[in-house]
Short mmCIF file of C-alpha atoms in Angstrom, two decimals:
data_model
loop_
_atom_site.label_atom_id
_atom_site.label_comp_id
_atom_site.label_asym_id
_atom_site.label_seq_id
_atom_site.Cartn_x
_atom_site.Cartn_y
_atom_site.Cartn_z
CA UNK A 9 13.53 3.47 -25.37
CA UNK A 10 15.94 4.51 -28.08
CA UNK A 11 15.50 3.80 -31.79
CA UNK A 12 18.93 2.16 -32.05
CA UNK A 13 18.96 -0.61 -29.39
CA UNK A 14 21.87 -0.34 -27.02
CA UNK A 15 23.62 -3.75 -26.46
CA UNK A 16 23.95 -4.82 -22.84
CA UNK A 17 27.84 -4.55 -23.30
CA UNK A 18 27.44 -0.83 -24.07
CA UNK A 19 25.74 -0.39 -20.67
CA UNK A 20 28.71 -1.43 -18.65
CA UNK A 21 29.76 1.32 -16.41
CA UNK A 22 28.99 3.20 -13.30
CA UNK A 23 25.75 4.90 -12.85
CA UNK A 24 23.94 7.46 -10.50
CA UNK A 25 20.33 7.23 -9.71
CA UNK A 26 18.44 10.29 -10.96
CA UNK A 27 15.99 10.98 -7.97
CA UNK A 28 14.05 13.66 -10.21
CA UNK A 29 13.22 10.82 -12.53
CA UNK A 30 12.92 8.10 -10.07
CA UNK A 31 10.49 6.86 -7.46
CA UNK A 32 10.81 4.78 -4.48
CA UNK A 33 7.42 4.24 -3.08
CA UNK A 34 5.30 1.96 -1.07
CA UNK A 35 1.69 0.87 -0.43
CA UNK A 36 0.06 -0.76 2.65
CA UNK A 37 -3.53 -1.80 3.46
CA UNK A 38 -5.33 0.69 5.82
CA UNK A 39 -8.41 -0.39 7.93
CA UNK A 40 -8.59 -3.51 5.98
CA UNK A 41 -10.55 -1.85 3.16
CA UNK A 42 -8.05 0.40 1.11
CA UNK A 43 -4.36 1.05 0.39
CA UNK A 44 -2.37 4.11 1.45
CA UNK A 45 0.35 4.96 -1.05
CA UNK A 46 3.48 7.07 -0.40
CA UNK A 47 6.95 7.54 -1.58
CA UNK A 48 10.32 8.75 -0.22
CA UNK A 49 11.22 12.21 -1.58
CA UNK A 50 14.87 12.03 -0.74
CA UNK A 51 17.27 9.30 -1.82
CA UNK A 52 20.65 8.65 -3.52
CA UNK A 53 22.02 5.53 -5.14
CA UNK A 54 24.88 4.16 -7.37
CA UNK A 55 25.05 1.24 -9.57
CA UNK A 56 27.84 -0.46 -11.40
CA UNK A 57 26.45 -2.45 -14.34
CA UNK A 58 28.22 -5.11 -16.18
CA UNK A 59 26.61 -5.85 -19.44
CA UNK A 60 28.73 -8.81 -20.30
CA UNK A 61 28.43 -10.52 -16.87
CA UNK A 62 25.32 -9.10 -14.91
CA UNK A 63 26.28 -11.23 -11.76
CA UNK A 64 29.25 -8.63 -11.37
CA UNK A 65 26.94 -5.80 -11.09
CA UNK A 66 26.31 -3.90 -7.77
CA UNK A 67 23.71 -1.46 -6.59
CA UNK A 68 23.57 0.72 -3.34
CA UNK A 69 20.88 2.99 -2.30
CA UNK A 70 20.34 5.33 0.81
CA UNK A 71 16.86 6.79 1.58
CA UNK A 72 16.25 9.64 3.97
CA UNK A 73 13.68 8.17 6.36
CA UNK A 74 12.13 11.46 7.26
CA UNK A 75 11.35 12.24 3.50
CA UNK A 76 8.44 9.79 3.82
CA UNK A 77 5.13 11.43 2.05
CA UNK A 78 1.87 9.92 2.13
CA UNK A 79 0.24 13.35 1.32
CA UNK A 80 -1.03 13.62 4.99
CA UNK A 81 1.19 15.65 7.44
CA UNK A 82 -0.26 14.01 10.55
CA UNK A 83 0.19 10.35 9.14
CA UNK A 84 3.76 11.31 7.80
CA UNK A 85 4.74 12.59 11.39
CA UNK A 86 3.58 9.31 13.07
CA UNK A 87 5.39 7.33 10.40
CA UNK A 88 8.63 9.12 11.33
CA UNK A 89 8.26 8.22 15.02
CA UNK A 90 9.47 5.02 16.85
CA UNK A 91 6.21 3.29 16.05
CA UNK A 92 7.28 3.01 12.64
CA UNK A 93 10.70 4.44 10.90
CA UNK A 94 12.22 6.16 14.07
CA UNK A 95 13.67 8.69 11.63
CA UNK A 96 15.46 10.73 14.39
CA UNK A 97 17.42 7.66 15.44
CA UNK A 98 17.74 5.89 12.19
CA UNK A 99 17.89 8.53 9.68
CA UNK A 100 18.67 6.43 6.70
CA UNK A 101 17.13 3.26 5.08
CA UNK A 102 19.70 1.33 3.11
CA UNK A 103 19.92 -1.38 0.54
CA UNK A 104 23.33 -3.16 -0.53
CA UNK A 105 23.24 -5.61 -3.33
CA UNK A 106 24.98 -8.99 -2.70
CA UNK A 107 23.96 -10.72 -5.95
CA UNK A 108 22.39 -9.91 -9.49
CA UNK A 109 21.03 -12.56 -11.73
CA UNK A 110 19.56 -12.36 -15.08
CA UNK A 111 16.35 -14.07 -15.03
CA UNK A 112 15.36 -13.51 -18.69
CA UNK A 113 15.83 -11.09 -21.39
CA UNK A 114 14.32 -8.12 -19.61
CA UNK A 115 14.30 -9.24 -15.88
CA UNK A 116 17.07 -9.22 -13.40
CA UNK A 117 16.89 -10.35 -9.75
CA UNK A 118 18.57 -8.14 -7.40
CA UNK A 119 19.37 -9.57 -4.17
CA UNK A 120 20.82 -7.70 -1.17
CA UNK A 121 20.59 -6.49 2.50
CA UNK A 122 17.68 -3.93 3.38
CA UNK A 123 18.23 -2.17 6.70
CA UNK A 124 15.25 -0.26 8.08
CA UNK A 125 15.30 1.04 11.73
CA UNK A 126 18.62 -0.59 12.35
CA UNK A 127 17.36 -4.07 11.36
CA UNK A 128 18.75 -5.86 8.29
CA UNK A 129 17.30 -8.59 6.24
CA UNK A 130 17.96 -10.07 2.95
CA UNK A 131 15.59 -9.05 -0.01
CA UNK A 132 15.31 -10.24 -3.55
CA UNK A 133 13.44 -8.17 -5.98
CA UNK A 134 12.83 -8.81 -9.82
CA UNK A 135 13.49 -5.61 -11.63
CA UNK A 136 12.19 -5.24 -15.43
CA UNK A 137 14.77 -3.58 -17.74
CA UNK A 138 12.89 -0.69 -19.43
CA UNK A 139 15.50 0.11 -21.96
CA UNK A 140 18.34 2.74 -22.40
CA UNK A 141 18.35 6.10 -24.14
CA UNK A 142 20.26 9.24 -24.64
CA UNK A 143 18.61 12.23 -23.09
CA UNK A 144 18.69 15.67 -24.63
CA UNK A 145 22.02 16.32 -22.76
CA UNK A 146 23.84 13.26 -24.23
CA UNK A 147 23.75 11.36 -21.04
CA UNK A 148 22.99 7.60 -21.45
CA UNK A 149 20.04 6.46 -19.30
CA UNK A 150 18.74 3.06 -18.10
CA UNK A 151 15.46 2.33 -16.59
CA UNK A 152 14.33 -0.48 -14.17
CA UNK A 153 11.06 -0.98 -12.25
CA UNK A 154 9.75 -3.68 -10.02
CA UNK A 155 8.08 -4.32 -6.62
CA UNK A 156 8.49 -6.63 -3.60
CA UNK A 157 6.49 -7.30 -0.47
CA UNK A 158 8.05 -6.94 2.98
CA UNK A 159 6.71 -7.47 6.35
CA UNK A 160 7.16 -4.43 8.50
CA UNK A 161 7.25 -6.55 11.70
CA UNK A 162 10.49 -8.00 10.45
CA UNK A 163 11.91 -4.58 10.80
CA UNK A 164 10.65 -3.82 14.37
CA UNK A 165 7.58 -1.82 13.05
CA UNK A 166 4.97 -3.54 15.39
CA UNK A 167 2.56 -0.62 16.12
CA UNK A 168 -1.08 -1.21 15.20
CA UNK A 169 -4.62 -0.74 16.38
CA UNK A 170 -7.45 -3.20 16.47
CA UNK A 171 -10.63 -2.39 14.66
CA UNK A 172 -14.07 -2.77 16.09
CA UNK A 173 -15.04 -4.88 13.13
CA UNK A 174 -12.17 -7.11 13.55
CA UNK A 175 -8.72 -6.89 11.80
CA UNK A 176 -6.14 -4.15 12.21
CA UNK A 177 -5.55 -0.61 11.18
CA UNK A 178 -2.24 -1.15 9.20
CA UNK A 179 -1.20 -4.25 7.43
CA UNK A 180 1.98 -5.96 8.13
CA UNK A 181 2.63 -6.40 4.45
CA UNK A 182 4.07 -3.32 2.73
CA UNK A 183 4.67 -3.45 -1.02
CA UNK A 184 7.92 -1.58 -2.08
CA UNK A 185 7.62 0.00 -5.48
CA UNK A 186 10.73 0.93 -7.43
CA UNK A 187 10.99 2.95 -10.58
CA UNK A 188 14.59 3.97 -11.49
CA UNK A 189 16.24 6.15 -14.08
CA UNK A 190 19.98 5.93 -13.65
CA UNK A 191 22.42 8.03 -15.61
CA UNK A 192 25.99 6.78 -16.76
CA UNK A 193 28.77 8.56 -14.97
CA UNK A 194 31.07 10.47 -17.40
#
C-alpha cells in the first residue's frame, strides 16, 4: 500500500494482470482427510477499472489448463486428462465478467461466466481490494484477492473413486483462490 492513498478515481484505466506477482490457485479435499492445493502457472488477463462507477468495470482472464501444478507430476498428468480438465481438447479456462458491484469500502463482487472444459456457468466472487502502489519502475499496481467454491461436477468433471472406509477420493467442491496484482497500462 502506498503512503499517499490513491483515490478510486485515480485507478480508472486499463490494467494487465501481472502473472509473476499473481496466483490463480485451488484446493480440494483428498481422501476425505486432507486438502490438495495447486495453481495454474500460465494465465493472462485484462481489466478495465472505473473508479467513479465500479459497475462499468470489466475483467477477462484466460488460464492455460495444461499449466496445472499440484507439485506431483502423476496427479497433474491425470488432472490434464478427460477425467478432469481435458486440456488437449479444452486448452483454456476462461472468465469474462458480466457485472461488478461495490459491496463495501474494500470489497467488490465480481460476477461473470466461468468456462471449464467447454461448460460455462455464472460465478460471483467477492474480491478484497488490497490497495494501490507505484512500483520501483513507476507503474501503478492494484491488488485484489478472494476465493469462491465451485462444484467440479457442474463443469463435467465427474471422475472419482470410492474409498473402502466410505466417502470418495476427490471432493466435488473445489475452492478457487485468486490473488491478483495488475499493472495500469501506459
